[in-house]
GROMACS .gro file of C-alpha atoms in nm:
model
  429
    1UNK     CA    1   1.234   2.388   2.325
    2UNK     CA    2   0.901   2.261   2.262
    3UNK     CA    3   0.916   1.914   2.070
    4UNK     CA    4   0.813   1.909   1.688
    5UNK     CA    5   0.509   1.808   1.596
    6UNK     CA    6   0.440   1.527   1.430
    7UNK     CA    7   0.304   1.569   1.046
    8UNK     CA    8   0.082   1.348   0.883
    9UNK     CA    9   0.338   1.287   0.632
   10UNK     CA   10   0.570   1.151   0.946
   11UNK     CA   11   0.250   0.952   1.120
   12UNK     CA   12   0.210   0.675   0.868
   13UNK     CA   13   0.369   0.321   0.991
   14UNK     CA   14   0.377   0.105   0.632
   15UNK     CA   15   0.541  -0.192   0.533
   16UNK     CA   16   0.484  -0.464   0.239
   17UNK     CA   17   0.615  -0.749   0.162
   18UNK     CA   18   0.585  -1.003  -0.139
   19UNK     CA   19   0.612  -1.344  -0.125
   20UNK     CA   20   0.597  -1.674  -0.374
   21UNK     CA   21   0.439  -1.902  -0.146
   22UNK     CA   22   0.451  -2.295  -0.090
   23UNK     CA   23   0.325  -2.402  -0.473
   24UNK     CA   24   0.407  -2.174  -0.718
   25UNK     CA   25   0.740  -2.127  -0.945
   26UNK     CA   26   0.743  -1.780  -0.986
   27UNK     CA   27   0.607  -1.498  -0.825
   28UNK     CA   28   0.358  -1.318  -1.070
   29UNK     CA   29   0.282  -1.061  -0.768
   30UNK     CA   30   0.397  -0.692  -0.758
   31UNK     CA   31   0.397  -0.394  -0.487
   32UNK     CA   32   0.517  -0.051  -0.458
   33UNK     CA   33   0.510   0.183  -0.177
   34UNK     CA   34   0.547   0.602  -0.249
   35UNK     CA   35   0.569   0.778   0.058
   36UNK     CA   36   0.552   1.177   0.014
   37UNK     CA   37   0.882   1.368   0.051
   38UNK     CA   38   0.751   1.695   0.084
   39UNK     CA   39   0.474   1.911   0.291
   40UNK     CA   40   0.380   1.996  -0.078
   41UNK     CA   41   0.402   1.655  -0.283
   42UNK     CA   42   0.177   1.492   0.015
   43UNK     CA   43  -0.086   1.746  -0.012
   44UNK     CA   44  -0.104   1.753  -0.330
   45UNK     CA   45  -0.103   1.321  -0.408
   46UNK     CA   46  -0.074   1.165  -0.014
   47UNK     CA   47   0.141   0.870  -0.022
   48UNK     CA   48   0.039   0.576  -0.255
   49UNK     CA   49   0.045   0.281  -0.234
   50UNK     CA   50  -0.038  -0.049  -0.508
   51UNK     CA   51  -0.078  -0.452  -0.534
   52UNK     CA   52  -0.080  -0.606  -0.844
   53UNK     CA   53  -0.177  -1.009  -0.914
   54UNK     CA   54  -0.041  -1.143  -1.297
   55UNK     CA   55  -0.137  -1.343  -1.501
   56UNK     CA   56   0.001  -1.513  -1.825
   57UNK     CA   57   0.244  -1.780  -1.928
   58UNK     CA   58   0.623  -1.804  -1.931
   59UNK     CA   59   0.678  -1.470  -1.733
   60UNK     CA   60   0.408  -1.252  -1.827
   61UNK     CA   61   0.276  -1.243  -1.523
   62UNK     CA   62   0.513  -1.116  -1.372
   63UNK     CA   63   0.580  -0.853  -1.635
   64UNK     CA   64   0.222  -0.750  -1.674
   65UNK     CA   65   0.189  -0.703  -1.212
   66UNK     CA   66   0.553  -0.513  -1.238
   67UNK     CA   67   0.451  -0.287  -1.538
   68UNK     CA   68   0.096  -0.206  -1.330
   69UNK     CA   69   0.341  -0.126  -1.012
   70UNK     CA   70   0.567   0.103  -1.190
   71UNK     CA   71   0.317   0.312  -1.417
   72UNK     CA   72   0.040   0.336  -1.205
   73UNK     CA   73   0.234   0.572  -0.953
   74UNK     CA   74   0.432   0.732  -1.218
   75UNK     CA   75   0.143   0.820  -1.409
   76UNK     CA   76  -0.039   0.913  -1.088
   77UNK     CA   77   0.212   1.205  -0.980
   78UNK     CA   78   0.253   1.333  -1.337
   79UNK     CA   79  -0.127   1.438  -1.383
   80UNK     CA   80  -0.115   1.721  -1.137
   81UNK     CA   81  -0.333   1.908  -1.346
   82UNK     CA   82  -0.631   1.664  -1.274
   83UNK     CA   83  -0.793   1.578  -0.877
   84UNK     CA   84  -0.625   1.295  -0.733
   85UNK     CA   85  -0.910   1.057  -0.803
   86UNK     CA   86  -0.899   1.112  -1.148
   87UNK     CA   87  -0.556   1.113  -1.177
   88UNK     CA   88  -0.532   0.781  -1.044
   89UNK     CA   89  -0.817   0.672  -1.246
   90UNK     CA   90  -0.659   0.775  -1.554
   91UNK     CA   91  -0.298   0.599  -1.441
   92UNK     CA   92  -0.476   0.277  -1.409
   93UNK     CA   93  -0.637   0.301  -1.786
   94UNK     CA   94  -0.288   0.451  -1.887
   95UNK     CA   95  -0.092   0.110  -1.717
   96UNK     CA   96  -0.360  -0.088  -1.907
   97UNK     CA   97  -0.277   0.085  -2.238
   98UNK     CA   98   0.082  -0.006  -2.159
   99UNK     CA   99   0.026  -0.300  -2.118
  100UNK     CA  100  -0.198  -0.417  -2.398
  101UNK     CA  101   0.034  -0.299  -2.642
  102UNK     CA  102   0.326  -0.490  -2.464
  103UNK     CA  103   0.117  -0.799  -2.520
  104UNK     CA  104  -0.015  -0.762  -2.871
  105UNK     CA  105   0.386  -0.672  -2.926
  106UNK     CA  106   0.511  -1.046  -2.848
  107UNK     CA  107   0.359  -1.405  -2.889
  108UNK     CA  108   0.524  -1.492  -2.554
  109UNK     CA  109   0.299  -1.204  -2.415
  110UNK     CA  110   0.009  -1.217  -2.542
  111UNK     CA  111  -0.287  -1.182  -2.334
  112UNK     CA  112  -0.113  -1.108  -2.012
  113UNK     CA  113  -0.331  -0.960  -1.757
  114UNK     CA  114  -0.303  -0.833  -1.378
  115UNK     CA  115  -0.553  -0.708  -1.131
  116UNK     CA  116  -0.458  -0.371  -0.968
  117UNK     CA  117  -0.554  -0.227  -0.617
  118UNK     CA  118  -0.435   0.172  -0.529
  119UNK     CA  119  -0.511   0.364  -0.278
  120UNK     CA  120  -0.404   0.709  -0.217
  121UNK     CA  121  -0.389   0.843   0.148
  122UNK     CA  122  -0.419   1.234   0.100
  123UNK     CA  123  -0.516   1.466   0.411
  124UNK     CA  124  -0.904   1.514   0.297
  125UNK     CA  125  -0.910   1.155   0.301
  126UNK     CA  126  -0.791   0.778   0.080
  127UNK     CA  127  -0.892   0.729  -0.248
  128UNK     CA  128  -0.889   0.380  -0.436
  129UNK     CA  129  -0.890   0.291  -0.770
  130UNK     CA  130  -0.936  -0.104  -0.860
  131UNK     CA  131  -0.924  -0.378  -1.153
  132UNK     CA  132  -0.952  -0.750  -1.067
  133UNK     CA  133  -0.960  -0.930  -0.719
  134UNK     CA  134  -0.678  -0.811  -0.503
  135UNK     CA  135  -0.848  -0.630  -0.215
  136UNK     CA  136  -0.842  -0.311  -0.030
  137UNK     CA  137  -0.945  -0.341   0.327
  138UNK     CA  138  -0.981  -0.095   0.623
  139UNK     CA  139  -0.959  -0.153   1.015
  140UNK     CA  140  -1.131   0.097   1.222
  141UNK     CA  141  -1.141  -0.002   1.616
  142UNK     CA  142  -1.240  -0.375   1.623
  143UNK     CA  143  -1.443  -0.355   1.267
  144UNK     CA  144  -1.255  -0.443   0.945
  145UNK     CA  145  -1.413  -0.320   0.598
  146UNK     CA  146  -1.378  -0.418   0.267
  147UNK     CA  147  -1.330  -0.165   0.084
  148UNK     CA  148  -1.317  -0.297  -0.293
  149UNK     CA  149  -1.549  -0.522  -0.484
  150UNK     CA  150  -1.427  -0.809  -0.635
  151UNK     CA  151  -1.376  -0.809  -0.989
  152UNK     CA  152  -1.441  -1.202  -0.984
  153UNK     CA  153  -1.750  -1.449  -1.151
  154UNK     CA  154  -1.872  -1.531  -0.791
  155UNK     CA  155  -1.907  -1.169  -0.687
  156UNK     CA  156  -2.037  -1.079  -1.033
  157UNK     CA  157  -2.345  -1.347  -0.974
  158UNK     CA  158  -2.397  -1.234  -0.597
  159UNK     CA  159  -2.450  -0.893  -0.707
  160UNK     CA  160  -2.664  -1.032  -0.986
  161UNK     CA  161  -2.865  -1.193  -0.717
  162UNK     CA  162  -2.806  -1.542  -0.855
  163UNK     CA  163  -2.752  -1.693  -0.499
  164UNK     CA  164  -2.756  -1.491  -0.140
  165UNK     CA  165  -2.493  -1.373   0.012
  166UNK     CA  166  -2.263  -1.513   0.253
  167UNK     CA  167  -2.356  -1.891   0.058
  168UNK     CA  168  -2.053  -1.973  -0.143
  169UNK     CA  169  -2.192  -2.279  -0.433
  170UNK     CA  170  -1.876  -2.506  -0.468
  171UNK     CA  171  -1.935  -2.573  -0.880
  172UNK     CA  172  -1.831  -2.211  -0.918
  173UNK     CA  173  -1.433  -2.133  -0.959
  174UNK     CA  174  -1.332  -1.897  -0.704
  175UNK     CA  175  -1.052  -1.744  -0.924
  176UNK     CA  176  -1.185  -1.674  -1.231
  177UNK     CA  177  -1.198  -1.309  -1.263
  178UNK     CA  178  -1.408  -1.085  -1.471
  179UNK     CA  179  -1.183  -0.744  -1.495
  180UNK     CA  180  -0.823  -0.717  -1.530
  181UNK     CA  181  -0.535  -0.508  -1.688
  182UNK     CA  182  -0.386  -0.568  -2.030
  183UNK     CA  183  -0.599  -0.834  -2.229
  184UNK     CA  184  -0.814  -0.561  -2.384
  185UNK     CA  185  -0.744  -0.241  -2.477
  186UNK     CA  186  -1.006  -0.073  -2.256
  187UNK     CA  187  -1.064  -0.115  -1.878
  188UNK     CA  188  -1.354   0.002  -1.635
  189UNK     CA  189  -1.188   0.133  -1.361
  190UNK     CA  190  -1.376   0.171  -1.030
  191UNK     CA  191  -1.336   0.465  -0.804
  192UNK     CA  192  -1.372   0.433  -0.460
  193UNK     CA  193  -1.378   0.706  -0.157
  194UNK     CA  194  -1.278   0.949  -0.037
  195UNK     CA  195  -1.288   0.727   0.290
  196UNK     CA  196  -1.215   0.999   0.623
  197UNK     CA  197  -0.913   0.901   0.804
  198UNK     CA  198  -0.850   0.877   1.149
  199UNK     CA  199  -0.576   0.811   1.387
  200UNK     CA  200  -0.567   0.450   1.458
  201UNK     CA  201  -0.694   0.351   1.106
  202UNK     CA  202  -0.488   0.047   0.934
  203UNK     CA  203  -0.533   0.031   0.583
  204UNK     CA  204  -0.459  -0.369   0.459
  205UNK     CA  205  -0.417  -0.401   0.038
  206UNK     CA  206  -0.339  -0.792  -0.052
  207UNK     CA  207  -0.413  -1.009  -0.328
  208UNK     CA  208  -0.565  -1.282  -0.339
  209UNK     CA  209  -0.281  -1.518  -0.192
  210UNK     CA  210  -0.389  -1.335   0.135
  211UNK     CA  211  -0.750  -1.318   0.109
  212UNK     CA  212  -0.857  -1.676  -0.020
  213UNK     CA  213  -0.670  -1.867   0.288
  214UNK     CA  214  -0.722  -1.591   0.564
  215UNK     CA  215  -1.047  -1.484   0.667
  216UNK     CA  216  -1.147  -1.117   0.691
  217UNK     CA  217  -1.214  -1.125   1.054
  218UNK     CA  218  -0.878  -1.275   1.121
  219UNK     CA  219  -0.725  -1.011   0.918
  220UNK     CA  220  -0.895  -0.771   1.119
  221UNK     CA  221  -0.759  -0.932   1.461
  222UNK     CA  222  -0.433  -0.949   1.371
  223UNK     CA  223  -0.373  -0.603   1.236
  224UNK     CA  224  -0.537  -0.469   1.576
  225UNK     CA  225  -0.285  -0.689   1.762
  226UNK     CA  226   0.074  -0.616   1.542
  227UNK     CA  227   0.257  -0.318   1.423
  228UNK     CA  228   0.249  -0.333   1.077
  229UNK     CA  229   0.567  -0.495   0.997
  230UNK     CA  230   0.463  -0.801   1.234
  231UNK     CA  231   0.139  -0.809   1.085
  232UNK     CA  232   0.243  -0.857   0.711
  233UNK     CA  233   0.482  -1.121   0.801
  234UNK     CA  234   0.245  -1.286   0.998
  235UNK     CA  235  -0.061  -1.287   0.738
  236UNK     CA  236   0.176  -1.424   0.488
  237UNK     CA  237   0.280  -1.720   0.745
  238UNK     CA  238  -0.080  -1.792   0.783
  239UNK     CA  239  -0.182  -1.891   0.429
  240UNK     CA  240   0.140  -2.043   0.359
  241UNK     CA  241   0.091  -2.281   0.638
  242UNK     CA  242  -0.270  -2.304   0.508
  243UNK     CA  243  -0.135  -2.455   0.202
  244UNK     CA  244   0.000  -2.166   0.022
  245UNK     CA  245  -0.152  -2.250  -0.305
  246UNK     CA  246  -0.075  -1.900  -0.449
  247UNK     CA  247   0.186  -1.564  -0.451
  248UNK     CA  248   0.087  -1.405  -0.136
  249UNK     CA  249   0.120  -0.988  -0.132
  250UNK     CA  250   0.057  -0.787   0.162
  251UNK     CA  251   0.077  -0.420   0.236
  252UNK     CA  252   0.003  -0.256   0.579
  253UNK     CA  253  -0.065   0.147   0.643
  254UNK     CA  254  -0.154   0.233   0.995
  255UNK     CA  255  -0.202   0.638   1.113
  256UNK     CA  256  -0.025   0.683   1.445
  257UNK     CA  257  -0.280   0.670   1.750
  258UNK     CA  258  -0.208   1.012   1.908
  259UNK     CA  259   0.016   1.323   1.826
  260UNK     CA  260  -0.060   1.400   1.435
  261UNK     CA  261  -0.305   1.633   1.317
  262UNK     CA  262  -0.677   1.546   1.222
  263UNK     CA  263  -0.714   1.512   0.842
  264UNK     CA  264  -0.865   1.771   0.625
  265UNK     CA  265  -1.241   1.807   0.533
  266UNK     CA  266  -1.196   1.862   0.137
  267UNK     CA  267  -1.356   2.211   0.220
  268UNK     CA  268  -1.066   2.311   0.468
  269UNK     CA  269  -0.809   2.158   0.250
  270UNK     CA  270  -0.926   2.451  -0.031
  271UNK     CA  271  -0.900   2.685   0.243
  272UNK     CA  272  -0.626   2.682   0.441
  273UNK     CA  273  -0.379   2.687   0.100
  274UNK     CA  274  -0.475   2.990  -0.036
  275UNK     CA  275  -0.681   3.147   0.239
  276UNK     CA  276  -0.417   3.497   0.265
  277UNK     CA  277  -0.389   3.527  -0.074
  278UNK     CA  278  -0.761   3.516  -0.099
  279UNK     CA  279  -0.787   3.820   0.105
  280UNK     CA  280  -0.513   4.000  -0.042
  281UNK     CA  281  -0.659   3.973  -0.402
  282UNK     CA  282  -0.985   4.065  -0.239
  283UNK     CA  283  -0.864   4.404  -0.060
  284UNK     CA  284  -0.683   4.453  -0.354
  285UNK     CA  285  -0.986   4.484  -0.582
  286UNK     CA  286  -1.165   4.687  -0.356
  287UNK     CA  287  -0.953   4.916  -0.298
  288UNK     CA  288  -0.895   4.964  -0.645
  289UNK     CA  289  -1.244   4.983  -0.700
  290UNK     CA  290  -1.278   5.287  -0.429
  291UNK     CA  291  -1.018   5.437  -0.626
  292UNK     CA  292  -1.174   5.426  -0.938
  293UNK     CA  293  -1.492   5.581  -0.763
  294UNK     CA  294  -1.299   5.863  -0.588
  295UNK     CA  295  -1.117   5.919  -0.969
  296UNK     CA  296  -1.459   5.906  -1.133
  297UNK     CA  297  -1.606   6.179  -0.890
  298UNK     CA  298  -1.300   6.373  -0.959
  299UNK     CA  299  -1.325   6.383  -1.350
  300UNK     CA  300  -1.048   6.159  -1.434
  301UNK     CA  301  -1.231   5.961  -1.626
  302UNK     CA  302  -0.998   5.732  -1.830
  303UNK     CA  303  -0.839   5.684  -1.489
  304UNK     CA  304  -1.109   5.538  -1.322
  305UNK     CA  305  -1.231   5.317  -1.560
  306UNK     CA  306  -0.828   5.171  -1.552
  307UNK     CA  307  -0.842   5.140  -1.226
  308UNK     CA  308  -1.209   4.948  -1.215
  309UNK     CA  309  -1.047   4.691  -1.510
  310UNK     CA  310  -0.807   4.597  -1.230
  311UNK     CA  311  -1.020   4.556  -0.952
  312UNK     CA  312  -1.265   4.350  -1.183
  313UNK     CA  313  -0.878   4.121  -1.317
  314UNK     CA  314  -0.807   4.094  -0.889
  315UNK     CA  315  -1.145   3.939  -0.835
  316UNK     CA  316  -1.141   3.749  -1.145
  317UNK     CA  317  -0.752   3.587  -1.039
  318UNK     CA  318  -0.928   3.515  -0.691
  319UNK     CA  319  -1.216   3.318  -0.842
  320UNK     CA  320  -0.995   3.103  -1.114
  321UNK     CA  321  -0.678   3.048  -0.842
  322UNK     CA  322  -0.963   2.870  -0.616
  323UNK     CA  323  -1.118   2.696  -0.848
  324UNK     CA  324  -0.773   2.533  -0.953
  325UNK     CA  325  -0.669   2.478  -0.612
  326UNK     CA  326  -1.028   2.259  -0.522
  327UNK     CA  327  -0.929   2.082  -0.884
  328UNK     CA  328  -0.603   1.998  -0.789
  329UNK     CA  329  -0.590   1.966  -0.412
  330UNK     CA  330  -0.950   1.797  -0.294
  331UNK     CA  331  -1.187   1.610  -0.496
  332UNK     CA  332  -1.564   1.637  -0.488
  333UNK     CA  333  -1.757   1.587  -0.187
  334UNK     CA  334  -1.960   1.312  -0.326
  335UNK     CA  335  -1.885   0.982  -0.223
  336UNK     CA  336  -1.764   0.780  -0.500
  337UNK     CA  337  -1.857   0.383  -0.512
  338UNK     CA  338  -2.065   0.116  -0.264
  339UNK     CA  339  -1.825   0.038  -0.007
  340UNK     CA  340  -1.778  -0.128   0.218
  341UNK     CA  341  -1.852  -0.407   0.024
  342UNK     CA  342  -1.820  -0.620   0.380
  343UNK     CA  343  -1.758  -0.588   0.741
  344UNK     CA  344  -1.644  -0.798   1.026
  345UNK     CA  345  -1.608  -0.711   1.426
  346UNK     CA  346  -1.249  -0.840   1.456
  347UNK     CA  347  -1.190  -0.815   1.865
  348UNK     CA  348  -0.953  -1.131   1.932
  349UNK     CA  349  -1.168  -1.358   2.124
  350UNK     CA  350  -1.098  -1.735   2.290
  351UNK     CA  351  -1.179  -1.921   1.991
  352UNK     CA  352  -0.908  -1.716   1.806
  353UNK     CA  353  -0.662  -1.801   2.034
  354UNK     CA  354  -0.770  -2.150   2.054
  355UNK     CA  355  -0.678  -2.172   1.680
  356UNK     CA  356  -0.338  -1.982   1.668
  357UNK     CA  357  -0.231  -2.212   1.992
  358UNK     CA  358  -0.339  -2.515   1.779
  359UNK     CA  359  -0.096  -2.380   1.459
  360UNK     CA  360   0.163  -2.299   1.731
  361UNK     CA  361   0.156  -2.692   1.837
  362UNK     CA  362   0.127  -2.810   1.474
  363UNK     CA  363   0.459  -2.637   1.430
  364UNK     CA  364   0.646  -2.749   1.717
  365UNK     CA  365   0.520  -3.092   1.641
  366UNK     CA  366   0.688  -3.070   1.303
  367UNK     CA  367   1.053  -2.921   1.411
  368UNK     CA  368   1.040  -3.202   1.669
  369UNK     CA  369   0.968  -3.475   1.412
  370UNK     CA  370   1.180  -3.338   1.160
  371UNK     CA  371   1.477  -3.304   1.411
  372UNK     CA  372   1.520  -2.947   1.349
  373UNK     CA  373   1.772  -2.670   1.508
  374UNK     CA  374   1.545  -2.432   1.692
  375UNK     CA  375   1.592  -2.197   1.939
  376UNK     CA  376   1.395  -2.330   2.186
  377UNK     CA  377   1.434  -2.101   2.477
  378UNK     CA  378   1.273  -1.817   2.255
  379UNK     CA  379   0.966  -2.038   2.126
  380UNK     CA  380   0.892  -2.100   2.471
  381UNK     CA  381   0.903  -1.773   2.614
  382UNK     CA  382   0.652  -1.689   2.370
  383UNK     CA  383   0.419  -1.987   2.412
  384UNK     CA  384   0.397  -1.918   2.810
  385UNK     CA  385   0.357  -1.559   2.753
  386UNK     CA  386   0.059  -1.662   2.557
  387UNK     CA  387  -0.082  -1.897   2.788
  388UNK     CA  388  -0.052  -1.693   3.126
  389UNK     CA  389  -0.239  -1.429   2.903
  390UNK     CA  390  -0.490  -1.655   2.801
  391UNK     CA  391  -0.542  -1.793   3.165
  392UNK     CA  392  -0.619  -1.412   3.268
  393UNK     CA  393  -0.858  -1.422   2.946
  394UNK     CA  394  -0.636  -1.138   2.823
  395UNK     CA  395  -0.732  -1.260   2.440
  396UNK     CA  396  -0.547  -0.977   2.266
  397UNK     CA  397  -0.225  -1.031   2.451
  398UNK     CA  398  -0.228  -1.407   2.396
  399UNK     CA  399  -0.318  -1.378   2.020
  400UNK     CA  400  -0.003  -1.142   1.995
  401UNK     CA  401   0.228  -1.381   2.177
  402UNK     CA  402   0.123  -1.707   1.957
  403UNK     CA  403   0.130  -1.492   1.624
  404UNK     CA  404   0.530  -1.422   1.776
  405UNK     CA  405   0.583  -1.770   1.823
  406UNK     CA  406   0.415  -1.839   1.505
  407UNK     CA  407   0.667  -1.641   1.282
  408UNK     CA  408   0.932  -1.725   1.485
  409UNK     CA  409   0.905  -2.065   1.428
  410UNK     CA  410   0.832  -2.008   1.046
  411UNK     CA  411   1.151  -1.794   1.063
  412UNK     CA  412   1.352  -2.063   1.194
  413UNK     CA  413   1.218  -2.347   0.964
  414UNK     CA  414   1.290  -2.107   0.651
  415UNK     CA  415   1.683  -2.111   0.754
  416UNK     CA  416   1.706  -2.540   0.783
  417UNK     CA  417   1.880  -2.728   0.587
  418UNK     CA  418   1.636  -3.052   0.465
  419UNK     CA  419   1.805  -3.374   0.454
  420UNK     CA  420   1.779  -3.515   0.050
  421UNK     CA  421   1.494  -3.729   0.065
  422UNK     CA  422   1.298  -3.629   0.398
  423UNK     CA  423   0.939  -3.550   0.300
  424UNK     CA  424   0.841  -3.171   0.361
  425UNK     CA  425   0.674  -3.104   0.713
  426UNK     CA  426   0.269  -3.168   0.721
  427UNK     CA  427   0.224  -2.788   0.691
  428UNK     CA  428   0.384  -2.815   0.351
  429UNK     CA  429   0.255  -3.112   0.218
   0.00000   0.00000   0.00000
């Protein structure tokens, strides 16, 4: 029996994770994950996937991200009478409406706001659609792109051309943004895609817990390095032993390397669907047109001109059941929005290493001090595994051993019980 073939449906790897980080109360972030159940459901909407950031007082924050998470998707696969792209255009402004009125409803929410990030991974390709500063990011071989602009005053005065980029000017707040869900009652939503996708590709969404303590190009190295289950846990460990000054959100997407299908061209995803019931309706209305001639040349007048009607309604059906299947299974060819907005070559090098080693001695330094119960044995399997590879200048493999040892460690430290009184390690201070 030959073995089943993978579907692209069964080739995606995801996994997301949410988490309050090292100086926060509450957790004011949101995700949601919809994978496609059916041949049908993912070639119609792909799987989806969303990050939301709050914003408010008290909790509405939180309410404002988790309202963004839930509508946005349920919106999104109720407009199946609209493309994908603006369907989930149209979800976003319909989560906004939502959520405006839920503010101007209550004094305690008033004014909430979120940022949104979606993207939509459909067989012709992945569509985003984006308020705010979370981020959508893709890694391609060793080059990471951003793949959303940020919705934020320093990015608005770049693109103005008010200083160059790549110079950051310290006077300038990095997290004030200038778009969001819910304050007003009308949001510009931007479109971006349809990007191609391609086995191998890992698609990153965060906000900006992620983003504002982990640089891209590390992003980029440590998604080529870790499955994506590893990676998210490891990104969050990063900027939470970077300070972890905010909520940190991270989903992962990565296309299996080998064994699945290519994707669809939007052109071949409007073909393939109807492509026999094309040529039926087709024969159909010729041969009905022959038969009108062969009536018509036989005197049976009011028959021919019958059966002509039908051959004209055949060819007619043909023309209106394609156009609705390009509407509502592939968007337009044109490219919508700029990105990438940035890009990085991401191959793990020495000077990557050198850094993860360093974080991997911080943290032993710290259980030590603190007097912690660790698990030694496995620590230090990882931290010679790294080292042997990084004596053979095997750079990936030693970046993948210290990011192990890395959230093992962090793993460990999560489950001890602090003594009343002892200050917090240095990587929490």
């Amino acid at each position: 029996m030959e073995p089943r073939r993978p579907t692209w449906e069964s080739c995606w790897e995801t996994a997301g994770q949410s988490d309050i980080g090292l100086r926060r109360a509450n957790n004011q972030d949101s995700l949601a994950i919809w994978i496609a159940n059916t041949e049908e459901q993912w070639k119609q909407r792909g799987h989806l996937f969303v990050v939301a950031d709050g914003m408010g007082a008290h909790a509405a924050g939180e309410l404002a991200s988790k309202m963004a998470t839930d509508l946005v998707p349920l919106a999104y696969h109720k407009l199946l009478d609209r493309p994908p792209h603006e369907a989930l255009a149209q979800a976003v402004r319909d989560a906004n409406d939502q959520i405006y009125f839920r503010g101007m409803a209550s004094d305690d929410f008033r004014g909430m706001g979120t940022t949104v990030s979606a993207l939509a991974a459909l067989p012709h390709g992945a569509i985003i659609a984006h308020v705010g500063d979370s981020r959508v990011y893709r890694l391609r071989g060793e080059v990471i792109e951003q793949l959303t602009f940020d919705h934020s005053l320093v990015w608005e005065l770049r693109r103005a051309g008010q200083f160059p980029a790549g110079e950051t000017l310290s006077y300038i707040p990095k997290n004030i943004i200038t778009r969001s869900l819910g304050p007003t009652p009308e949001v510009q939503v931007d479109l971006e895609g349809p990007f191609p996708i391609q086995p191998g590709d890992v698609f990153l969404l965060c906000t900006d817990g992620l983003s504002g303590q982990v640089r891209d190009e590390e992003i980029g190295k440590i998604l080529s390095i870790l499955p994506p289950k590893e990676a998210v846990q490891t990104l969050i460990d990063l900027a939470n032993l970077r300070g972890g000054p905010d909520n940190v959100t991270v989903i992962v997407a990565r296309v299996a390397d080998a064994g699945c299908p290519p994707p669809l061209s939007p052109c071949a995803g409007q073909a393939r669907a109807p492509c026999w019931l094309s040529w039926a309706m087709w024969l159909a209305a010729i041969a009905l047109a022959a038969a009108g001639g062969y009536c018509l040349w036989a005197g049976r007048k009011a028959l021919a001109v019958g059966l002509v009607a039908m051959a004209i309604i055949c060819g007619a059906a043909e023309k209106l059941l394609g156009w609705r299947l390009r509407a509502t299974v592939a968007p337009s060819l044109e490219r919508l929005g700029g990105a990438p907005y940035a890009r990085k070559e991401c191959r793990p090098d020495l000077e990557f290493v050198t850094e993860l080693a360093r974080i991997t001695r911080q943290l032993r330094e710290a259980a030590l001090e603190a007097d912690w119960n660790i698990k030694w044995e496995e620590f230090h399997e990882f931290e010679s595994q790294a080292e042997t590879a990084t004596g053979k200048q095997k750079y990936a493999d030693a970046a993948r051993a210290y990011c192990r040892a890395i959230s093992f460690m962090m793993e460990q430290l999560r489950h001890q019980q602090v003594k009343e009184g002892d200050p917090p390690p240095p990587f929490m201070r």
